Amino acid sequence: MQALALTTLFALSVVVSLLVKFWLATRQMRHVAAHRDKVPEAFSGSITLAAHRKAADYTLEKSRFGLLSTAFGAALLLGWTLLGGLDSLNAAVRDAVLPRWGSMAYQLALLAAFGVVSGGLDLPFDLYATFRIEQRFGFNRMTWKLYAADMFKGILVGVLVGLPVAALMLWIMGSAGPLWWLWAWGAWIAFNVALLVLYPTVIAPLFNKFVPLADESLKARVQALMARCGFAAKGLFVMDGSKRSAHANAYFTGLGAAKRVVFFDTLLNKLSPGEVEAVLAHELGHFKRRHVAQRIGAMFAASLAGFALLGWLSGQPWFYTALGVQPSLSAVNDALALLLFVLVVPVFAFFLSPAFALLSRRHEFEADAYACEQADGRELAAALLKLHEDNAATLTPDPLYARFYYSHPPASERLAALPRPNAVTP
Ligand SMILES: [Zn+2]
């Protein structure tokens, strides 16, 4: 009974979310195409028609490809679950590994096999996005050699970091009793905190070079801004983002006073020092307005709910059978439960995405307002425009599509919300 209900709910959610995604994507494509040949009034002085058309074409190309990968993703999900893909993989790995190596080896092998198969199936999509779409619009800087090296390092990190963490989780699931999910959650939180320290110092340097910011005047400017905002950071670094992509970015990483600021070299090449300062002030706004703390708190709460749900579901036989998998009576099913859970949860979480997008857009407005208090609002406006143009982001998204997905407000709304010192009457 429960099995039938879950099967129905799951299948229905897959179909409905697919329909919603397609409907929104076609709306977006129609809207962008219809506005392709005219720069919106508010931007006519700052964006050329050629740049506007490029942004439209880039958006259309990505959306078209998005339709294909969305359809493939839904088919693959049904293939893994209701059509028995995961069940077959599980049976094969179990028969090969369990008798000889025991249950931990079997479960780790199942996770690894799943990772290899799904990674292999995703590969053509990633290759097409990088070497066709990004290439065609002049964003890709990646060579085949670098792509292969990245993949190799990614697998290495996955094996060295992912496998031990998976082993720890499986061990807790198998031996911590009925409240294992609480212990597993604690371990998960500890791992995420450790990652905040390990990522900037050990993992990120495997993929990119980080050098201390050498531009003394920019450094003084940024340090003055951080002092003004009461923000402690251990260093300012420049990352060779141009190695892979022309897209520009800046971010904070690390924990507590060991936080560091990382600028992509592409950002420093495109923006003036005043604009860089304004962009950084916006990022500081996310800390000062407690967005970062809220996000971390929400992540903790959501993962606790997730582990509690998994703790309950993994003990229900119908959870497996409803999703196309036969749990084995002779072996532990923890890795199987974990995989099913990770596969199925995003289908339901999709329906929450407009709420998260709304919250995120609110945070962006608040961070912009903070940036205007601490730095020059005109510099922020100029920087936003440049970044929009350089990333070929469309200025004319479909309003409904933007409401549903956009984590950042559309440029027109964002710029309109900035205080305009010029417009103030004496
Ligand atoms: Zn932001």
PDB file of C-alpha atoms and ligand atoms in Angstrom, residues 279 282-283 286 291 295 360 363-365 367-368 407-408 414, ligand 1:
ATOM      1  CA  VAL A 279      31.816  44.105  -5.654  1.00  0.00           C
ATOM      2  CA  HIS A 282      28.547  43.495  -1.786  1.00  0.00           C
ATOM      3  CA  GLU A 283      30.101  40.161  -0.758  1.00  0.00           C
ATOM      4  CA  HIS A 286      26.294  38.914   2.765  1.00  0.00           C
ATOM      5  CA  HIS A 291      23.083  35.816   5.087  1.00  0.00           C
ATOM      6  CA  ARG A 295      22.496  29.833   4.920  1.00  0.00           C
ATOM      7  CA  SER A 360      18.282  34.537  -2.296  1.00  0.00           C
ATOM      8  CA  HIS A 363      19.601  38.750   0.126  1.00  0.00           C
ATOM      9  CA  GLU A 364      21.111  40.154  -3.061  1.00  0.00           C
ATOM     10  CA  PHE A 365      19.132  43.380  -2.705  1.00  0.00           C
ATOM     11  CA  ALA A 367      23.885  43.065   0.044  1.00  0.00           C
ATOM     12  CA  ASP A 368      23.649  45.685  -2.709  1.00  0.00           C
ATOM     13  CA  SER A 407      19.118  33.442  -7.415  1.00  0.00           C
ATOM     14  CA  HIS A 408      20.061  37.002  -8.405  1.00  0.00           C
ATOM     15  CA  ARG A 414      18.864  45.288  -9.407  1.00  0.00           C
TER      16      ARG A 414
HETATM   17 ZN    ZN B   1      25.508  38.465  -3.782  1.00  0.00          ZN
END
